[in-house]
């Protein structure tokens, strides 16, 4: 049986970053991906936003790693020539009753060291975005957008140059802790088994399923998984916006906001609903709700201008009725101190801002692995 030092399960943006950090620290790394390409699920079906770090509970991993990851990501993209733009974001209050929400974002941001936020009046907001109707707004200048696929390819390149290898169509079927390490049974063209010193379960939407296949994994330490699907509609003409535009109170089903891609295309979304599994089918019946939601802050949207775009699914740890400010929706990173299985690190609930936080997440997990073997 082949022996491998470190195996990372899942080649989404976070798994790639973890593999990169481990390989650059001198570890032998094999990255296992069940699909036939990297980053085909959550990492490919999102808003591609570089978040500022202003929407997460004080003291949360999401908030801390988002802010650290944002700083690292801007520097990394500039150094590597990866497409990105620091275009900024407006969170808009459409009614007077929504203005206190802006103060909440300022406080949440301050709790994680985000100090560049500024509350502005309706006139200044109109100067920045003439098509937006609001009574006030919060300006976040450090929010941006990034080419997520280019970023993932760069992470993979870094990892491979440091000696890591990628195995596609390699699904983990079972795992058994032994006195010598963790044995992984891996499917593919030919099923094989490998003995690993360290296993990092970064399988995203599949992380709970992988964990449940590990012999001896305490069921109580495998959190529930809720499939939170978001739809995106694109605008069928040139974008009238220069910034990202988010309405306040965007945790409900009608939370469609303005996102721009690097080509200037405008899309609205995601909304929020729930599915029983991985199902990316597009529900066109949500169109009417999108028109209603978007017209609250963009009354110039005309009938027929929304076109179906795509969907994405977040691996949520809390279901309907939960808020992103709730600590129950924080990233969960489990080491052997929690679950008792030597050499295993589980990552659960790595949804937004996982893309923004990816470099910080990779470094954090690599440090945990180093500490486990110290």
Coordinates of C-alpha atoms in Angstrom, one line a residue:
X1 CA 0.0 0.0 0.0
X2 CA 1.3 3.4 -1.0
X3 CA 2.0 5.8 1.9
X4 CA 1.3 9.5 1.5
X5 CA 2.1 12.2 4.0
X6 CA -0.9 14.6 3.4
X7 CA -4.1 14.0 1.4
X8 CA -6.5 16.9 0.8
X9 CA -10.0 15.8 -0.2
X10 CA -11.7 18.3 -2.5
X11 CA -10.2 20.6 -5.1
X12 CA -12.4 23.6 -4.7
X13 CA -10.8 26.9 -4.0
X14 CA -10.3 26.1 -0.3
X15 CA -8.9 22.6 -0.9
X16 CA -6.6 24.0 -3.5
X17 CA -5.4 26.7 -1.0
X18 CA -4.9 24.1 1.7
X19 CA -2.9 21.9 -0.6
X20 CA -0.8 24.9 -1.7
X21 CA 0.0 25.9 1.9
X22 CA 0.9 22.4 2.9
X23 CA 3.1 21.8 -0.1
X24 CA 4.8 25.1 0.3
X25 CA 5.5 24.2 3.9
X26 CA 7.5 21.2 2.6
X27 CA 4.8 18.5 3.0
X28 CA 4.2 15.7 0.5
X29 CA 0.6 16.4 -0.7
X30 CA -1.9 14.6 -2.9
X31 CA -5.1 16.4 -3.8
X32 CA -8.1 14.1 -4.4
X33 CA -11.1 15.4 -6.4
X34 CA -14.2 13.3 -7.2
X35 CA -15.1 15.3 -10.3
X36 CA -13.3 15.5 -13.6
X37 CA -12.1 19.1 -13.1
X38 CA -11.2 21.4 -10.2
X39 CA -13.7 23.8 -8.6
X40 CA -16.9 22.6 -10.3
X41 CA -19.4 23.2 -7.5
X42 CA -19.5 26.0 -4.9
X43 CA -16.3 27.5 -6.1
X44 CA -17.7 27.9 -9.6
X45 CA -21.2 28.9 -8.8
X46 CA -21.0 32.1 -6.7
X47 CA -20.8 35.9 -7.0
X48 CA -17.0 36.0 -7.3
X49 CA -17.0 38.8 -4.7
X50 CA -14.0 39.8 -2.5
X51 CA -15.9 40.5 0.7
X52 CA -14.8 43.2 3.1
X53 CA -15.7 41.3 6.3
X54 CA -18.7 43.3 7.6
X55 CA -21.4 40.7 7.8
X56 CA -20.1 38.1 10.3
X57 CA -20.6 37.6 14.0
X58 CA -17.9 39.2 16.2
X59 CA -15.1 36.7 17.1
X60 CA -16.2 34.3 14.3
X61 CA -13.8 32.4 12.1
X62 CA -15.7 33.8 9.1
X63 CA -15.0 37.4 10.1
X64 CA -11.4 36.9 11.1
X65 CA -10.4 34.8 8.1
X66 CA -12.4 37.0 5.7
X67 CA -10.5 40.1 6.7
X68 CA -7.1 38.4 6.7
X69 CA -7.9 36.6 3.4
X70 CA -9.1 39.8 1.7
X71 CA -5.8 41.6 2.4
X72 CA -3.8 38.5 1.3
X73 CA -6.0 38.0 -1.8
X74 CA -5.6 41.5 -3.2
X75 CA -1.9 41.3 -2.8
X76 CA -1.7 37.8 -4.3
X77 CA -3.9 38.7 -7.3
X78 CA -1.8 41.9 -8.0
X79 CA 1.4 39.9 -7.8
X80 CA 0.2 37.0 -10.0
X81 CA -1.7 39.1 -12.6
X82 CA -5.1 37.4 -11.7
X83 CA -8.1 39.4 -12.8
X84 CA -9.6 41.4 -10.0
X85 CA -11.1 44.9 -9.3
X86 CA -11.5 46.8 -6.1
X87 CA -14.8 48.3 -7.2
X88 CA -16.4 48.9 -3.8
X89 CA -19.9 48.2 -2.6
X90 CA -23.0 50.2 -1.5
X91 CA -25.4 48.7 1.1
X92 CA -28.5 50.8 0.5
X93 CA -31.4 51.6 2.8
X94 CA -34.6 52.1 0.8
X95 CA -36.7 53.3 3.7
X96 CA -36.0 55.3 6.8
X97 CA -36.7 52.3 9.0
X98 CA -33.7 50.5 7.4
X99 CA -31.1 53.2 8.2
X100 CA -30.2 51.6 11.6
X101 CA -29.2 48.5 9.7
X102 CA -26.3 50.5 8.3
X103 CA -24.9 51.1 11.8
X104 CA -25.0 47.4 12.5
X105 CA -22.7 46.7 9.6
X106 CA -20.3 49.4 10.8
X107 CA -20.2 47.7 14.2
X108 CA -19.8 44.2 12.8
X109 CA -17.0 45.5 10.5
X110 CA -15.2 47.3 13.4
X111 CA -15.3 44.1 15.5
X112 CA -13.0 42.5 12.8
X113 CA -10.8 45.6 12.2
X114 CA -12.6 46.9 9.1
X115 CA -12.3 50.7 9.6
X116 CA -12.9 52.1 6.1
X117 CA -16.7 52.0 6.1
X118 CA -18.6 55.2 5.7
X119 CA -22.3 56.0 6.0
X120 CA -23.4 58.4 3.3
X121 CA -26.6 60.3 2.5
X122 CA -29.0 59.8 -0.4
X123 CA -27.4 62.6 -2.5
X124 CA -23.9 61.2 -2.3
X125 CA -25.3 57.7 -3.0
X126 CA -27.0 59.0 -6.1
X127 CA -23.7 60.6 -7.3
X128 CA -22.1 57.3 -7.0
X129 CA -25.0 55.3 -8.5
X130 CA -27.5 57.5 -10.2
X131 CA -29.9 54.6 -10.9
X132 CA -30.2 53.6 -7.3
X133 CA -33.1 54.8 -5.1
X134 CA -32.3 55.0 -1.4
X135 CA -32.5 57.2 1.6
X136 CA -28.9 56.4 2.7
X137 CA -26.2 53.9 2.2
X138 CA -23.0 52.4 3.5
X139 CA -19.9 52.6 1.3
X140 CA -17.4 49.7 1.6
X141 CA -14.4 50.7 -0.6
X142 CA -12.5 47.4 0.0
X143 CA -15.1 45.1 -1.5
X144 CA -14.2 43.8 -5.0
X145 CA -14.5 41.0 -7.5
X146 CA -12.1 38.3 -8.7
X147 CA -11.7 35.8 -11.5
X148 CA -12.3 32.7 -9.3
X149 CA -11.2 30.2 -12.0
X150 CA -8.0 32.0 -12.6
X151 CA -7.4 32.1 -8.9
X152 CA -7.9 28.3 -8.6
X153 CA -5.6 27.6 -11.5
X154 CA -2.9 29.8 -9.8
X155 CA -3.3 27.9 -6.5
X156 CA -3.0 24.6 -8.3
X157 CA 0.1 25.8 -10.1
X158 CA 1.7 26.9 -6.8
X159 CA 0.9 23.6 -5.2
X160 CA 2.2 21.5 -8.1
X161 CA 5.4 23.6 -8.3
X162 CA 5.9 22.8 -4.6
X163 CA 5.6 19.1 -5.4
X164 CA 1.9 18.4 -4.8
X165 CA -0.1 16.3 -7.2
X166 CA -3.8 16.3 -8.3
X167 CA -5.8 13.2 -8.9
X168 CA -9.2 13.8 -10.6
X169 CA -12.1 11.4 -10.6
X170 CA -10.8 10.1 -7.4
X171 CA -13.7 9.7 -5.0
X172 CA -13.1 8.7 -1.4
X173 CA -15.2 5.6 -0.7
X174 CA -14.2 4.8 2.9
X175 CA -11.6 5.6 5.5
X176 CA -10.2 3.6 8.4
X177 CA -8.0 5.0 11.2
X178 CA -5.1 2.6 12.1
X179 CA -2.1 2.7 14.4
X180 CA 0.0 3.8 11.4
X181 CA -2.3 6.4 9.9
X182 CA -5.5 6.7 8.0
X183 CA -6.3 4.3 5.2
X184 CA -8.3 5.8 2.4
X185 CA -10.2 3.6 -0.1
X186 CA -10.3 5.7 -3.3
X187 CA -12.5 5.0 -6.4
X188 CA -11.7 5.8 -10.0
X189 CA -10.6 3.9 -13.1
X190 CA -9.1 1.4 -10.6
X191 CA -9.9 1.4 -6.9
X192 CA -6.9 1.7 -4.7
X193 CA -6.1 2.2 -1.0
X194 CA -3.5 4.6 0.4
X195 CA -2.1 5.1 3.9
X196 CA -1.9 8.7 5.0
X197 CA -0.3 10.5 7.9
X198 CA -2.7 13.5 7.6
X199 CA -6.1 13.8 5.9
X200 CA -7.8 17.2 5.4
X201 CA -11.5 16.8 4.5
X202 CA -12.2 20.0 2.4
X203 CA -14.9 18.4 0.3
X204 CA -17.4 21.3 0.6
X205 CA -20.9 20.1 -0.1
X206 CA -19.5 16.5 0.3
X207 CA -17.7 17.1 3.6
X208 CA -20.3 15.6 5.8
X209 CA -20.6 12.5 3.5
X210 CA -16.9 12.0 3.6
X211 CA -16.8 12.3 7.4
X212 CA -19.6 9.8 7.7
X213 CA -17.5 7.3 5.8
X214 CA -14.6 7.4 8.3
X215 CA -14.7 4.5 10.7
X216 CA -15.0 5.8 14.3
X217 CA -16.0 9.3 13.4
X218 CA -18.4 10.3 16.2
X219 CA -21.8 11.0 14.6
X220 CA -22.3 13.9 17.0
X221 CA -19.4 15.8 15.4
X222 CA -20.8 15.6 11.9
X223 CA -23.0 18.7 11.7
X224 CA -26.2 18.7 9.7
X225 CA -26.0 20.0 6.1
X226 CA -28.6 22.3 4.5
X227 CA -28.5 22.9 0.8
X228 CA -29.0 26.6 0.4
X229 CA -29.6 27.4 -3.2
X230 CA -29.3 30.8 -4.8
X231 CA -30.5 31.9 -8.2
X232 CA -28.9 34.5 -10.4
X233 CA -30.5 36.5 -13.2
X234 CA -28.5 38.6 -15.6
X235 CA -29.4 42.0 -17.0
X236 CA -30.1 41.9 -20.7
X237 CA -28.2 45.2 -21.5
X238 CA -25.2 47.2 -20.5
X239 CA -24.9 47.6 -16.7
X240 CA -25.9 51.0 -15.3
X241 CA -23.9 50.3 -12.1
X242 CA -20.2 50.8 -11.3
X243 CA -20.3 49.3 -7.8
X244 CA -21.8 46.3 -6.2
X245 CA -25.2 47.2 -4.6
X246 CA -26.7 45.3 -1.7
X247 CA -30.0 46.0 0.0
X248 CA -30.1 46.0 3.7
X249 CA -31.7 43.0 5.5
X250 CA -30.6 40.7 2.8
X251 CA -30.9 37.5 4.7
X252 CA -34.5 36.8 3.4
X253 CA -35.6 35.0 0.3
X254 CA -35.7 38.3 -1.6
X255 CA -32.1 39.4 -1.1
X256 CA -31.0 39.8 -4.7
X257 CA -28.2 42.3 -5.0
X258 CA -26.1 43.7 -7.9
X259 CA -23.0 41.9 -8.8
X260 CA -20.7 42.8 -11.6
X261 CA -18.2 40.5 -13.3
X262 CA -14.8 41.5 -14.7
X263 CA -16.3 42.0 -18.1
X264 CA -18.9 44.5 -16.7
X265 CA -21.9 42.2 -17.0
X266 CA -24.5 42.9 -14.3
X267 CA -26.3 40.1 -12.6
X268 CA -28.7 40.1 -9.7
X269 CA -28.6 37.5 -6.9
X270 CA -28.5 35.2 -5.1
X271 CA -31.8 34.8 -3.5
X272 CA -32.2 32.1 -0.9
X273 CA -34.2 28.9 -0.9
X274 CA -33.6 25.3 0.1
X275 CA -33.2 21.9 -1.6
X276 CA -32.9 18.4 -0.4
X277 CA -29.6 17.7 -2.2
X278 CA -27.3 18.9 -5.0
X279 CA -29.7 20.1 -7.7
X280 CA -28.6 23.0 -9.8
X281 CA -31.8 23.2 -11.9
X282 CA -33.0 26.8 -12.5
X283 CA -36.5 27.6 -11.2
X284 CA -37.9 30.3 -13.7
X285 CA -40.8 30.9 -11.4
X286 CA -38.5 33.0 -9.1
X287 CA -38.4 35.7 -11.8
X288 CA -41.4 37.7 -10.5
X289 CA -39.9 37.8 -7.0
X290 CA -36.6 39.1 -8.4
X291 CA -38.3 42.0 -10.2
X292 CA -40.1 42.9 -7.0
X293 CA -36.8 42.7 -5.0
X294 CA -34.6 44.6 -7.4
X295 CA -37.1 47.3 -8.1
X296 CA -37.1 48.3 -4.5
X297 CA -33.7 49.9 -5.0
X298 CA -33.5 50.0 -8.9
X299 CA -36.9 51.2 -10.1
X300 CA -35.5 51.6 -13.6
X301 CA -35.6 47.9 -14.2
X302 CA -37.9 47.3 -17.1
X303 CA -40.0 44.2 -17.9
X304 CA -38.2 41.6 -19.9
X305 CA -34.7 42.7 -18.9
X306 CA -34.0 39.8 -16.5
X307 CA -32.5 36.7 -18.1
X308 CA -32.0 33.4 -16.3
X309 CA -28.4 33.0 -15.3
X310 CA -27.3 30.1 -13.0
X311 CA -27.6 28.7 -9.6
X312 CA -25.2 27.9 -6.8
X313 CA -25.6 25.9 -3.6
X314 CA -24.0 26.8 -0.2
X315 CA -23.1 24.1 2.4
X316 CA -25.1 25.7 5.3
X317 CA -24.8 24.3 8.8
X318 CA -28.1 26.0 9.9
X319 CA -31.4 25.8 8.0
X320 CA -34.3 28.1 7.3
X321 CA -34.7 31.0 9.7
X322 CA -31.0 31.2 10.6
X323 CA -29.0 34.4 10.1
X324 CA -25.4 34.8 8.8
X325 CA -24.8 36.7 12.1
X326 CA -25.6 33.5 14.0
X327 CA -22.5 31.7 15.3
X328 CA -24.2 28.4 14.3
X329 CA -23.4 29.3 10.7
X330 CA -19.7 29.9 11.3
X331 CA -17.0 27.9 9.6
X332 CA -16.3 24.6 11.5
X333 CA -12.7 23.3 11.4
X334 CA -12.3 20.2 13.5
X335 CA -9.0 18.7 14.7
X336 CA -8.3 15.5 16.6
X337 CA -8.8 17.4 19.8
X338 CA -12.5 17.5 18.9
X339 CA -13.3 14.2 17.2
X340 CA -10.5 12.0 18.5
X341 CA -9.2 10.7 15.2
X342 CA -5.4 11.2 14.8
X343 CA -4.3 13.0 11.6
X344 CA -7.8 14.1 10.5
X345 CA -8.9 17.7 10.0
X346 CA -12.6 18.3 8.9
X347 CA -13.8 21.5 7.3
X348 CA -17.6 22.0 7.5
X349 CA -19.8 24.8 6.3
X350 CA -17.2 26.5 4.2
X351 CA -19.6 28.7 2.3
X352 CA -19.3 32.5 1.7
X353 CA -16.8 34.1 2.4
X354 CA -14.8 31.0 1.6
X355 CA -13.5 32.4 -1.7
X356 CA -12.3 35.7 0.0
X357 CA -10.9 33.8 3.0
X358 CA -9.2 31.0 0.9
X359 CA -5.6 32.1 1.4
X360 CA -6.1 32.6 5.1
X361 CA -8.0 29.3 5.4
X362 CA -5.2 27.5 3.7
X363 CA -2.6 29.0 6.0
X364 CA -4.8 28.4 9.1
X365 CA -5.3 24.7 8.3
X366 CA -1.6 24.2 7.4
X367 CA -0.7 25.6 10.8
X368 CA -3.2 23.3 12.5
X369 CA -1.6 20.3 10.7
X370 CA 1.8 21.5 11.8
X371 CA 0.7 21.8 15.4
X372 CA -0.9 18.3 15.3
X373 CA 2.4 16.8 14.5
X374 CA 4.6 19.0 16.7

